[in-house]
Each structure stands twice: as C-alpha cells, then as structure tokens.
mmCIF file of C-alpha atoms in Angstrom:
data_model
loop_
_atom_site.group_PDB
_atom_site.id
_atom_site.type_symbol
_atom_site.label_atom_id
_atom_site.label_comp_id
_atom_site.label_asym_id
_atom_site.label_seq_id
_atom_site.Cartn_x
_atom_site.Cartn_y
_atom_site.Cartn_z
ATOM 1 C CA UNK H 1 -9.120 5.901 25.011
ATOM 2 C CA UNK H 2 -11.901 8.271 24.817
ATOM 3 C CA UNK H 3 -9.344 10.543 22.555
ATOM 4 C CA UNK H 4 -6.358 10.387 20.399
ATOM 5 C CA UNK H 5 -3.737 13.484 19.840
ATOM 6 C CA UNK H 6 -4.015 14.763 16.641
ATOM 7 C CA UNK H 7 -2.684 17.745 14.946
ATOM 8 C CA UNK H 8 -3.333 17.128 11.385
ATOM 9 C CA UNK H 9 -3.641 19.607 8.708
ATOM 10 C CA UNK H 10 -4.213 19.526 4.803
ATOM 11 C CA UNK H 11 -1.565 19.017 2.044
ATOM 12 C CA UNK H 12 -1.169 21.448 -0.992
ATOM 13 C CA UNK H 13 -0.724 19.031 -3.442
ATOM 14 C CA UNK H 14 -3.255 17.794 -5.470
ATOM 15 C CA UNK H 15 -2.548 14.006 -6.189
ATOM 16 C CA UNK H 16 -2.626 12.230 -9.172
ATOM 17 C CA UNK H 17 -4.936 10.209 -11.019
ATOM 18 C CA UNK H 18 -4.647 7.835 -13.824
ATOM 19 C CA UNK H 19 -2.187 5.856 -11.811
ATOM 20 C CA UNK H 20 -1.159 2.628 -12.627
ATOM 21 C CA UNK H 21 1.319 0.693 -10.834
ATOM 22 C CA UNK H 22 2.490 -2.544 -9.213
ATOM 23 C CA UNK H 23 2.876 -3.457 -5.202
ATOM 24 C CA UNK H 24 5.248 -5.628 -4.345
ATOM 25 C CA UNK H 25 6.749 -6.898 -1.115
ATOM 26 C CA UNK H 26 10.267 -7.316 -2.569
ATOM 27 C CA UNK H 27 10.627 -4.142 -4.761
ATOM 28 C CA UNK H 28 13.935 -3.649 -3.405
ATOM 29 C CA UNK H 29 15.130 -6.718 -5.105
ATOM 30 C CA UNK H 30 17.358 -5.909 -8.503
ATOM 31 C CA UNK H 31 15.397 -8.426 -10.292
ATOM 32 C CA UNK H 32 12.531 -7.385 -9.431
ATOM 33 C CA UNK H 33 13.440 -3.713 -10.154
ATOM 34 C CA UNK H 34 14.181 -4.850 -13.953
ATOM 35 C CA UNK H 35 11.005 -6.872 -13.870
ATOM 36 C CA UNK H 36 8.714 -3.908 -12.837
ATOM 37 C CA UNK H 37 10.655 -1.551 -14.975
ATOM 38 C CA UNK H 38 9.715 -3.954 -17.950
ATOM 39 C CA UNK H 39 6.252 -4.069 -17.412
ATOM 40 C CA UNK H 40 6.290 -0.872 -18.565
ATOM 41 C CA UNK H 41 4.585 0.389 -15.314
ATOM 42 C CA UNK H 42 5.471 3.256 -14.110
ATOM 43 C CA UNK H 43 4.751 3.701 -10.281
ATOM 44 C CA UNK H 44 5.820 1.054 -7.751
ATOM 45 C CA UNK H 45 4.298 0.618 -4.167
ATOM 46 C CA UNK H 46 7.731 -0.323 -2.065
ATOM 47 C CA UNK H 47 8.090 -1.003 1.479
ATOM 48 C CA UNK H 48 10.126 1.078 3.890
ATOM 49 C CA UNK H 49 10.511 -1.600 6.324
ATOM 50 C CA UNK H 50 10.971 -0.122 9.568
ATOM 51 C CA UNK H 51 11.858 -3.127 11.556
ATOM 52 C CA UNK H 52 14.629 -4.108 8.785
ATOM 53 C CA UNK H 53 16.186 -0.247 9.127
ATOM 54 C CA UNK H 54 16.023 0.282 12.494
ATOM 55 C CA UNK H 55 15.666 -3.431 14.749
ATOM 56 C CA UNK H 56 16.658 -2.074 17.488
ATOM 57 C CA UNK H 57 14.783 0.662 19.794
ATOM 58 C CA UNK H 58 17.060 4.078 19.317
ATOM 59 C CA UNK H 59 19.285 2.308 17.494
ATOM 60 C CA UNK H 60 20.999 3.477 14.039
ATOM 61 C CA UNK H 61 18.980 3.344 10.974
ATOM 62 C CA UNK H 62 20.265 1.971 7.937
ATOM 63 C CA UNK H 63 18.650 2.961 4.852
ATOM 64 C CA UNK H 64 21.273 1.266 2.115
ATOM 65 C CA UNK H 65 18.905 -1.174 0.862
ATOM 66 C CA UNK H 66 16.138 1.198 -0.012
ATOM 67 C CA UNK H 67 18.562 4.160 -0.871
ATOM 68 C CA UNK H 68 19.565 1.641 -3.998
ATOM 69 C CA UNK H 69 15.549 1.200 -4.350
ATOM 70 C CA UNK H 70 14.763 4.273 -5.087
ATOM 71 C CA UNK H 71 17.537 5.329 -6.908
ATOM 72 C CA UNK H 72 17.704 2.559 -9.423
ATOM 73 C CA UNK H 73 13.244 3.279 -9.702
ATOM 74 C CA UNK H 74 13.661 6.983 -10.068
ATOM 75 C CA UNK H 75 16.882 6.488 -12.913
ATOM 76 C CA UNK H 76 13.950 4.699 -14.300
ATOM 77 C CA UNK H 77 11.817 7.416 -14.273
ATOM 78 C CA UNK H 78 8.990 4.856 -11.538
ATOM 79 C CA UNK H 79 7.102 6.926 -9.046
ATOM 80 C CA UNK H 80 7.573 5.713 -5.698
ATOM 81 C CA UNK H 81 4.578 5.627 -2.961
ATOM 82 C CA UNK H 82 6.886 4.250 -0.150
ATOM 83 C CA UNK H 83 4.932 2.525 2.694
ATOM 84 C CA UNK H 84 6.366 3.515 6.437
ATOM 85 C CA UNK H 85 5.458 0.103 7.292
ATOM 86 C CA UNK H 86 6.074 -2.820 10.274
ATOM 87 C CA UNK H 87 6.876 -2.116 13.753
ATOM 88 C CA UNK H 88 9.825 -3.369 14.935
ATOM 89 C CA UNK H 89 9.127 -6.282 17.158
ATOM 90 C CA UNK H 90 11.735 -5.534 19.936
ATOM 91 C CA UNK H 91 9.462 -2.508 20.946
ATOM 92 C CA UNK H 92 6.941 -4.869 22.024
ATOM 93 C CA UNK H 93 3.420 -2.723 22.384
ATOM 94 C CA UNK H 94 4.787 0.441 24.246
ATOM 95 C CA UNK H 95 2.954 2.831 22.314
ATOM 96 C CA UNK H 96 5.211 5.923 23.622
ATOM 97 C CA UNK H 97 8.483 4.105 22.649
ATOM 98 C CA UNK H 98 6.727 2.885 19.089
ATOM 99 C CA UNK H 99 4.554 7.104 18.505
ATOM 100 C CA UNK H 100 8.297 8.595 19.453
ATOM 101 C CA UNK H 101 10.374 5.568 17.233
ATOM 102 C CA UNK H 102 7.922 5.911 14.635
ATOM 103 C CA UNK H 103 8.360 10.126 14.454
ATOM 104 C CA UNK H 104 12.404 9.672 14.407
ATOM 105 C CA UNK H 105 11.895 6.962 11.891
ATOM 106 C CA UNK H 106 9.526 8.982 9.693
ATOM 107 C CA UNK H 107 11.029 12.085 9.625
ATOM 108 C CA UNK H 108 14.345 10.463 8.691
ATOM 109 C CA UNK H 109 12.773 8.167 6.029
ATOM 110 C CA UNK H 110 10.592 11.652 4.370
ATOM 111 C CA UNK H 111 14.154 13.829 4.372
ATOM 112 C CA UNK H 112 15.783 11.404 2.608
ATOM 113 C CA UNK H 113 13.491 10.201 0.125
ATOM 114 C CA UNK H 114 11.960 13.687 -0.525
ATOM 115 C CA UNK H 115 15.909 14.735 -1.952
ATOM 116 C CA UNK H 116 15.644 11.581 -4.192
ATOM 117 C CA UNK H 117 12.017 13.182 -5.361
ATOM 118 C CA UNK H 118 9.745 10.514 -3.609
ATOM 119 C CA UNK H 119 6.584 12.219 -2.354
ATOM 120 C CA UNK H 120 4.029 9.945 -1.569
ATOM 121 C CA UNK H 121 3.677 8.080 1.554
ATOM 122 C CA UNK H 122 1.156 5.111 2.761
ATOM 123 C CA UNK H 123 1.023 4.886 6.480
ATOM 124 C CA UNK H 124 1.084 1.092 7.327
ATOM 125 C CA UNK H 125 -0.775 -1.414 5.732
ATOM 126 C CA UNK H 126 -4.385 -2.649 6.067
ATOM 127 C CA UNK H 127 -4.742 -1.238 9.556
ATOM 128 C CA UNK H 128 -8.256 -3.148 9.314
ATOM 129 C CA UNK H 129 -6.496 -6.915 9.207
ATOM 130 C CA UNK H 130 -3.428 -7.131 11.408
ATOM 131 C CA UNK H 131 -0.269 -8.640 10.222
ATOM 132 C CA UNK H 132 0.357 -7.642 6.488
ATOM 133 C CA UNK H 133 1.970 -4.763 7.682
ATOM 134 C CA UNK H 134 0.421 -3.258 10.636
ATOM 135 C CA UNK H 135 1.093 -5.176 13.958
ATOM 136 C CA UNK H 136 1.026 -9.236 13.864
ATOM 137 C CA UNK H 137 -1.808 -11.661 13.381
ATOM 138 C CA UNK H 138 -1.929 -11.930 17.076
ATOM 139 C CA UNK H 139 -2.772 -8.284 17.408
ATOM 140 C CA UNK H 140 -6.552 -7.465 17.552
ATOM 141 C CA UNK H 141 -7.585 -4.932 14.920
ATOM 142 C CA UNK H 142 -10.388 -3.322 16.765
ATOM 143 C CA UNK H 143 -8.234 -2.493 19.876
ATOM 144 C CA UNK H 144 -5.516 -0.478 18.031
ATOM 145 C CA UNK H 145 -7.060 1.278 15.773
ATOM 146 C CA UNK H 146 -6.374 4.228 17.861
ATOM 147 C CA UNK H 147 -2.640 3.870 17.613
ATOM 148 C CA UNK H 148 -2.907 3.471 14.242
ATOM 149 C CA UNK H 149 -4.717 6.682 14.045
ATOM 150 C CA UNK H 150 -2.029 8.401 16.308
ATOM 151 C CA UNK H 151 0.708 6.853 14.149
ATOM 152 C CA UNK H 152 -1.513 8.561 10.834
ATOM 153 C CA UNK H 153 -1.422 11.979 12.661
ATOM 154 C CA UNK H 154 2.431 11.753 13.671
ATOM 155 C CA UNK H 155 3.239 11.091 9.722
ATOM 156 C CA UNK H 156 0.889 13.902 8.654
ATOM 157 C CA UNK H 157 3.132 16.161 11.238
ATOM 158 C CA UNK H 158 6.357 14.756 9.809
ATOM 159 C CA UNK H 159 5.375 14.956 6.069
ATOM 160 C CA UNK H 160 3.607 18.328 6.089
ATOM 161 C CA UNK H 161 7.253 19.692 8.460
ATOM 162 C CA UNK H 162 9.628 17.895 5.845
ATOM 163 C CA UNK H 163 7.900 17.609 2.750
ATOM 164 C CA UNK H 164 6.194 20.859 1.188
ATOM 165 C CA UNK H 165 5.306 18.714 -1.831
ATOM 166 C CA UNK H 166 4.379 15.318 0.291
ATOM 167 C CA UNK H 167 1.000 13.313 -0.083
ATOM 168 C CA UNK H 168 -0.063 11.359 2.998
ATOM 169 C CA UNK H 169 -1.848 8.037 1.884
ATOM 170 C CA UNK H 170 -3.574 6.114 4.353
ATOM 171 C CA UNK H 171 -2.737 2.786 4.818
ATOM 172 C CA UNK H 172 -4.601 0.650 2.581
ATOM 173 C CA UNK H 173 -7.809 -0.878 4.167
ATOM 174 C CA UNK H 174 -9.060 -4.560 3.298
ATOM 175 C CA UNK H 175 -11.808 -5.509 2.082
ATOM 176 C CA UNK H 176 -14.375 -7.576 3.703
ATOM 177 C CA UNK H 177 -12.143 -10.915 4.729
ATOM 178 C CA UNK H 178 -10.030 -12.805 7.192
ATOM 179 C CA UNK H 179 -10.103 -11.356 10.294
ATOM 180 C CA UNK H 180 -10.517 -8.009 8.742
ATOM 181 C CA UNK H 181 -12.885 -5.410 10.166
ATOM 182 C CA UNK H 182 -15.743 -3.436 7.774
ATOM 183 C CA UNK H 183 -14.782 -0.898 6.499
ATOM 184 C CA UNK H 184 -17.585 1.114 7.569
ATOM 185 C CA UNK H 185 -16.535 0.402 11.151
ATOM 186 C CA UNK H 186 -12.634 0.436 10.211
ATOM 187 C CA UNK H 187 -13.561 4.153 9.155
ATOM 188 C CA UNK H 188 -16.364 4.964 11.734
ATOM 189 C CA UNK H 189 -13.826 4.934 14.363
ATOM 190 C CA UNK H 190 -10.873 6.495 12.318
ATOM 191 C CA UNK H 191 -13.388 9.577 11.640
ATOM 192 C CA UNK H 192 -14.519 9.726 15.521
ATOM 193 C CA UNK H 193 -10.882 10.276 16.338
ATOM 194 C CA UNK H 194 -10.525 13.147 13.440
ATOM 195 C CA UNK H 195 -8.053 10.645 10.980
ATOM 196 C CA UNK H 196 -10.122 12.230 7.821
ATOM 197 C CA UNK H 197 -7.779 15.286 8.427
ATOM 198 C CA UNK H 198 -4.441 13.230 8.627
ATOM 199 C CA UNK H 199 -4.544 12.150 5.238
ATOM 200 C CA UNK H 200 -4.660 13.119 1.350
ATOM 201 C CA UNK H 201 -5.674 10.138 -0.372
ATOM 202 C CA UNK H 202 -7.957 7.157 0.761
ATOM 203 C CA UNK H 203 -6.204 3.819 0.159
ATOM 204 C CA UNK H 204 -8.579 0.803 -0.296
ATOM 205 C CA UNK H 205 -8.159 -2.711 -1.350
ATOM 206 C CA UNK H 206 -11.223 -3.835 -3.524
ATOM 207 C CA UNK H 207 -10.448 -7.646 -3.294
ATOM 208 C CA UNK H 208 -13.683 -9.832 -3.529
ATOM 209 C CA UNK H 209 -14.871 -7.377 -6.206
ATOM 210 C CA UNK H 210 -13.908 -8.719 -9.549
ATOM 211 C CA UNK H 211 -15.948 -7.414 -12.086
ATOM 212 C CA UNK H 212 -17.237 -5.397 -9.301
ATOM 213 C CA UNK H 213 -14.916 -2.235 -8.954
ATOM 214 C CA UNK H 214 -17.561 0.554 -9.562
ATOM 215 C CA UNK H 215 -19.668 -1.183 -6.521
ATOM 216 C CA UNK H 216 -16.236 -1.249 -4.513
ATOM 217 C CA UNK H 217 -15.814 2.490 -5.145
ATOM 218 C CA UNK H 218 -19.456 3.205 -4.341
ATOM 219 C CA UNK H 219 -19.191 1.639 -0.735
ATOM 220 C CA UNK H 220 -15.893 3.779 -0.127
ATOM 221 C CA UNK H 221 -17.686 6.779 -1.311
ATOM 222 C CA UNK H 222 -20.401 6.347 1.149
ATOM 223 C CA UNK H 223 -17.925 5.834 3.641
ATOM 224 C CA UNK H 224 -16.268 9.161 2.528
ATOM 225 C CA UNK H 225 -19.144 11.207 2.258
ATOM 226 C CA UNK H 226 -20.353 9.661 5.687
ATOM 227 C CA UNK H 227 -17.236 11.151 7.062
ATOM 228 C CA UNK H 228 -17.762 14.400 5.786
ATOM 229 C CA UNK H 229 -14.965 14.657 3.193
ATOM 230 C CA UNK H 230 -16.254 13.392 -0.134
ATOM 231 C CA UNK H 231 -14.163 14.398 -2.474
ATOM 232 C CA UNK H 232 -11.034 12.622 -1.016
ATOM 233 C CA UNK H 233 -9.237 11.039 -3.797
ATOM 234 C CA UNK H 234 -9.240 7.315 -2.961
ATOM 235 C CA UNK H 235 -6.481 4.585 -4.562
ATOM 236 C CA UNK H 236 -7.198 0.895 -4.768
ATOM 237 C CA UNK H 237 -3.473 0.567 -4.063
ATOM 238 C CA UNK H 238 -3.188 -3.356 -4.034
ATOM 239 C CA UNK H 239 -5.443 -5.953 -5.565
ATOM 240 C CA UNK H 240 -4.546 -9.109 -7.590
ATOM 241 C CA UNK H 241 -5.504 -12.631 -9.050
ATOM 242 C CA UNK H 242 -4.201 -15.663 -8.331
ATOM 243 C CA UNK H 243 -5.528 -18.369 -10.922
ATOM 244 C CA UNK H 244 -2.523 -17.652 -13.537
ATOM 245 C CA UNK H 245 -4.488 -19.847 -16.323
ATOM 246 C CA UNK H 246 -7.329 -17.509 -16.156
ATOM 247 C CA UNK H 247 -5.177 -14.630 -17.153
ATOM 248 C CA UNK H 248 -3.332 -15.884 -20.132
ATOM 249 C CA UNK H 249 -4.580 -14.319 -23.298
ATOM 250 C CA UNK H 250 -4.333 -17.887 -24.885
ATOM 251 C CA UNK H 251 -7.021 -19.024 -22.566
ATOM 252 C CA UNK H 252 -8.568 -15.393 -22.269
ATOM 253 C CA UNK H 253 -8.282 -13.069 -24.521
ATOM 254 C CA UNK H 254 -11.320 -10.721 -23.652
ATOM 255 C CA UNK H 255 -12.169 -8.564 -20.976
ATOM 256 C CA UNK H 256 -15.354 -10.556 -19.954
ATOM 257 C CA UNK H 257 -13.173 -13.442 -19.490
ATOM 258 C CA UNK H 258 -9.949 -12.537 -18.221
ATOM 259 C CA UNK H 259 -9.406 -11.491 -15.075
ATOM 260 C CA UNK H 260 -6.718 -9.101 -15.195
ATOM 261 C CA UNK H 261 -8.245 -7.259 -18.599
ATOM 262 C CA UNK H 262 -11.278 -6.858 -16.805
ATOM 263 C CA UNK H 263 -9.502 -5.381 -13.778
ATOM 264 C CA UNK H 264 -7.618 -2.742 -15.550
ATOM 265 C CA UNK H 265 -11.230 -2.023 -18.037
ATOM 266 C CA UNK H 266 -12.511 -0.677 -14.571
ATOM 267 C CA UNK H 267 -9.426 1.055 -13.420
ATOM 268 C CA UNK H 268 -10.898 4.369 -13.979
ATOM 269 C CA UNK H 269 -13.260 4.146 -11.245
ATOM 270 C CA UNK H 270 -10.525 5.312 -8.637
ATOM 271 C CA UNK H 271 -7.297 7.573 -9.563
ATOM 272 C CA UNK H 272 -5.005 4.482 -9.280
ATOM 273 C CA UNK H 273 -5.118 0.772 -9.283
ATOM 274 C CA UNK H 274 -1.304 -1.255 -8.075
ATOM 275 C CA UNK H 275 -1.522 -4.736 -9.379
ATOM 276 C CA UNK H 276 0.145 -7.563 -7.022
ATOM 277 C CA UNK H 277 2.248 -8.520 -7.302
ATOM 278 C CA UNK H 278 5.591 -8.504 -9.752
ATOM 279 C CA UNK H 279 6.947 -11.633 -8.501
ATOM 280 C CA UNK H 280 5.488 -14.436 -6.144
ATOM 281 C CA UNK H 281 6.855 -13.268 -2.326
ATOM 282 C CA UNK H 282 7.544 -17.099 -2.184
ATOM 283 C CA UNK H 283 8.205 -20.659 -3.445
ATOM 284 C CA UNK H 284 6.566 -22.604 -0.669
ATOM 285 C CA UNK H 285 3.910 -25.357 -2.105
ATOM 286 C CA UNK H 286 0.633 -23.654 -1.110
ATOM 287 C CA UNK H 287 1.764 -20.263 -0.928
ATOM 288 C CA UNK H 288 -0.866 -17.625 -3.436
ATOM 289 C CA UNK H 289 0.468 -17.288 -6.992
ATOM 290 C CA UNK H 290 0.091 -13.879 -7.059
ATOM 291 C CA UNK H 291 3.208 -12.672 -9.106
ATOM 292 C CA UNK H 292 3.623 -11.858 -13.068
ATOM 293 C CA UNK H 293 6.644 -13.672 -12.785
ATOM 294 C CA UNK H 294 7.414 -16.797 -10.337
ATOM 295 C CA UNK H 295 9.665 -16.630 -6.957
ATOM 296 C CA UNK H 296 12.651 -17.527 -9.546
ATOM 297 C CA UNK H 297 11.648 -14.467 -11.687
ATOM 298 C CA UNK H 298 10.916 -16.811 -15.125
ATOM 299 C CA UNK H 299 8.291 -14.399 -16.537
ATOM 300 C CA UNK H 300 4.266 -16.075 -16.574
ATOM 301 C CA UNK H 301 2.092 -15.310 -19.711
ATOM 302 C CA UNK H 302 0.312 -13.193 -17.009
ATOM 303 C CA UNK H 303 2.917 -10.606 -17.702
ATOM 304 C CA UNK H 304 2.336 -10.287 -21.214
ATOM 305 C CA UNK H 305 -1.303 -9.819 -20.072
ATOM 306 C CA UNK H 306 -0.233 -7.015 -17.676
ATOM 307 C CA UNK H 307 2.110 -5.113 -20.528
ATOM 308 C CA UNK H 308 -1.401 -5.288 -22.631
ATOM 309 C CA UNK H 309 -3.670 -4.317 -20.081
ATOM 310 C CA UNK H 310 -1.929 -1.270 -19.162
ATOM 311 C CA UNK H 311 -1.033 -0.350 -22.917
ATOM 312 C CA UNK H 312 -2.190 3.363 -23.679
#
C-alpha cells in the first residue's frame, strides 16, 4: 500500500538505561522463574503469547499462565518488558480480523499488566526475519512490513490510552542473517510509513558482532539519525552464545577470551543488553545451546559466568 494508518504520538516516560536482563522463550516456566531470579538479573524479556491466550478469533482470552508470570517476577522485584507477540494462526492473513484482534488483545494484555506494574512493551519480534515471533517462516518479510507497522501504531494507541506510564519498544530487529532483511531497509520502509513516531525505544539484535558492539550501535545510530530521530534510546534486547566451553571461566577467564565477559564489557554501548537465553528452549540433538542452564534446568558453568559478568 502506498500508506499505512497511523496515529502515533510520544510517551512521557523517559526509559531506562543500564539495563541488564535475560530473554527467554519459556519465562513463564517456575523453574525457569527461580533460575532467572538466581542469576541475580533483574529484568526479564517474557512472551505474551497471543496465539496461546486467545487461539481462537473473538474468542475468550486466558491470561492465567502469564498472570502467575508476572506475579511470581514482580514478588521478585524483575522488571518485565512483555512482548505482544505471535499471531494466532486460525486468523490466517486477514489483516482487519488480525489489526482489530490484535487492539482487543493489546488493550486487554496493557490493563492488566499495567495494575501488576509492568510498563514496557516490545511489539513482536524481529519483524525483519519472519517466524521467531512475527508471522511464520513462510511469510515474506519485505511484504508485511506494513502490517507490522500498522500493528506498531495500534499498540502505541493502546499503550499511550491505557498506560500513562507505558514504554512502547519496537520489536527487536535482526541482524544481518537468515532470511533477514538490512536493517537499513527494515527501517527505510518503517520510517516512510511514519513508525519512528510509534515507538520509545529502538530494539536491535547485535548478533554477528562479538567483540563488535560499539560498531553494532554505530550502524543503528546511522539508521536513527537517518530517520530523523537520533536520540531514540535503542536496546540490544536479545543476543547470546552458543559454544558453552568458550564461556566457562575455567577455560576463559578474561574478557578478551570469553565470550560472554566480553559481551557484558561492551554493554554500555546501548541502555540495555538481555542475554539468551536462561534455559535451552529444547533438548532435541542439534538444537542451539543457547541457555545458562540445559532444557532439564542442571545449571552450566556459563551461569556462574553470567552471575560474574553482571556483578556491580
């Protein structure tokens, strides 16, 4: 389309920096919960799975799951940024049945976690690289970015209505891989359709950067000031390491040779960094060993690293 409906409008809240915390697909899980808390982390990037609370179109939505979530992460005193993520598959692609599901479904999700003092939310996931998230790997990135931006703007309505003290994060783009589109062009076309007034903070995933953070955060800058709003705050909100040997301190015990250490030595460069992932999302041969701990929760020396790495 040669437009897309917007009504955006600024937050009042300035957002934080120094922000360190851990993404996880299975934060709901009460293992994982005790995990995280132990880590001595204290903000947690959790899913509000859309499909899971609401699989059917106009059906009821049930939030029990993540109600325990957050409750049992703020007794702990864990920030929440809660993702408003996945489509639910039975509305196929009929963008007015997903822009008015996704509104009812926002709006419900943002007065209910707003009384349980969650503020922050990430719209989608890595609208740049289909299926993590946003849409299914079958879905072409390039041809919906313009829902995605519509589905940005309806949030920004919903959180600015609901949520006086609400941050609008945009959904974390990828980095240069996959299938996954530049982010120069991701953001080109997100600008073109006004999304740089939808939300507060610039979400970014610097993977392919190790070592390389400050050159991650000068390409989003240039994107940013391209855009003409430079002083966005931007949050790597996900990045992680899979070679668990690496990032043992009895292998590695320095930041020019560990991994993680030198991750979290660079951290600074943007006002938050989320480490994936807490536990590994599975226990299939092949599948990325991503997690501090393994899909059975026994903790890996990588946690130890993490507790260290994060230690004031």
């Amino acid at each position: 389309p040669e437009s897309v409906p917007l009504s955006c409008s600024p937050g009042s809240v300035t957002p934080g920096t120094g922000i360190v915390g851990i993404s996880d697909p299975n934060t709901h899980e009460p293992g994982v919960i005790e995990l995280i808390d132990d880590t001595g982390a204290r903000w947690v990037r959790a899913e509000l799975h859309w499909s899971i609370i609401q699989p059917e179109p106009d059906g009821p939505m049930d939030f029990g799951t993540y109600d325990a979530m957050v409750d049992a992460y703020r007794a702990r005193d864990i920030q929440v940024l809660a993702i408003l993520t996945y489509v639910p598959p039975s509305l196929g692609r009929d963008w007015d049945a997903i822009d008015a599901g996704f509104r009812a479904f926002a709006t419900a999700a943002v007065e209910r976690y707003a009384a349980r003092g969650v503020h922050h939310y990430e719209v989608f996931n890595e609208p740049n690289l289909p299926g993590y998230g946003w849409l299914t790997d079958d879905d072409d990135a390039w041809t919906h970015l313009p829902d995605y931006t519509r589905l940005l703007g309806i949030a920004n309505e919903v959180v600015r209505d609901v949520d006086p003290q609400g941050v609008v994060v945009l959904g974390g783009i990828a980095s240069d891989q996959h299938r996954g589109l530049p982010l120069e062009d991701t953001m080109e076309v997100l600008d073109g359709y006004g999304a740089a007034d939808c939300y507060d903070v610039f979400g970014y995933h610097p993977y392919g950067y190790q070592n390389q953070f400050p050159e991650a955060r000068d390409r989003v800058q240039a994107v940013l000031d391209a855009g003409g709003h430079p002083d966005s705050p931007v949050w790597f909100s996900e990045y992680g390491w899979t070679d668990q040997r690496s990032m043992d301190l009895a292998v590695n015990d320095t930041v020019a040779t560990n991994p993680m250490l030198a991750a979290f030595a660079q951290k600074d460069v943007a006002d938050a960094l989320f480490w994936f992932s807490a536990r590994d999302y599975s226990s299939r041969p092949g599948t990325p060993t991503f997690g501090l701990a393994d899909a059975d929760l026994d903790r890996r020396p990588s946690f130890t690293t993490f507790q260290r790495a994060i230690a004031p």
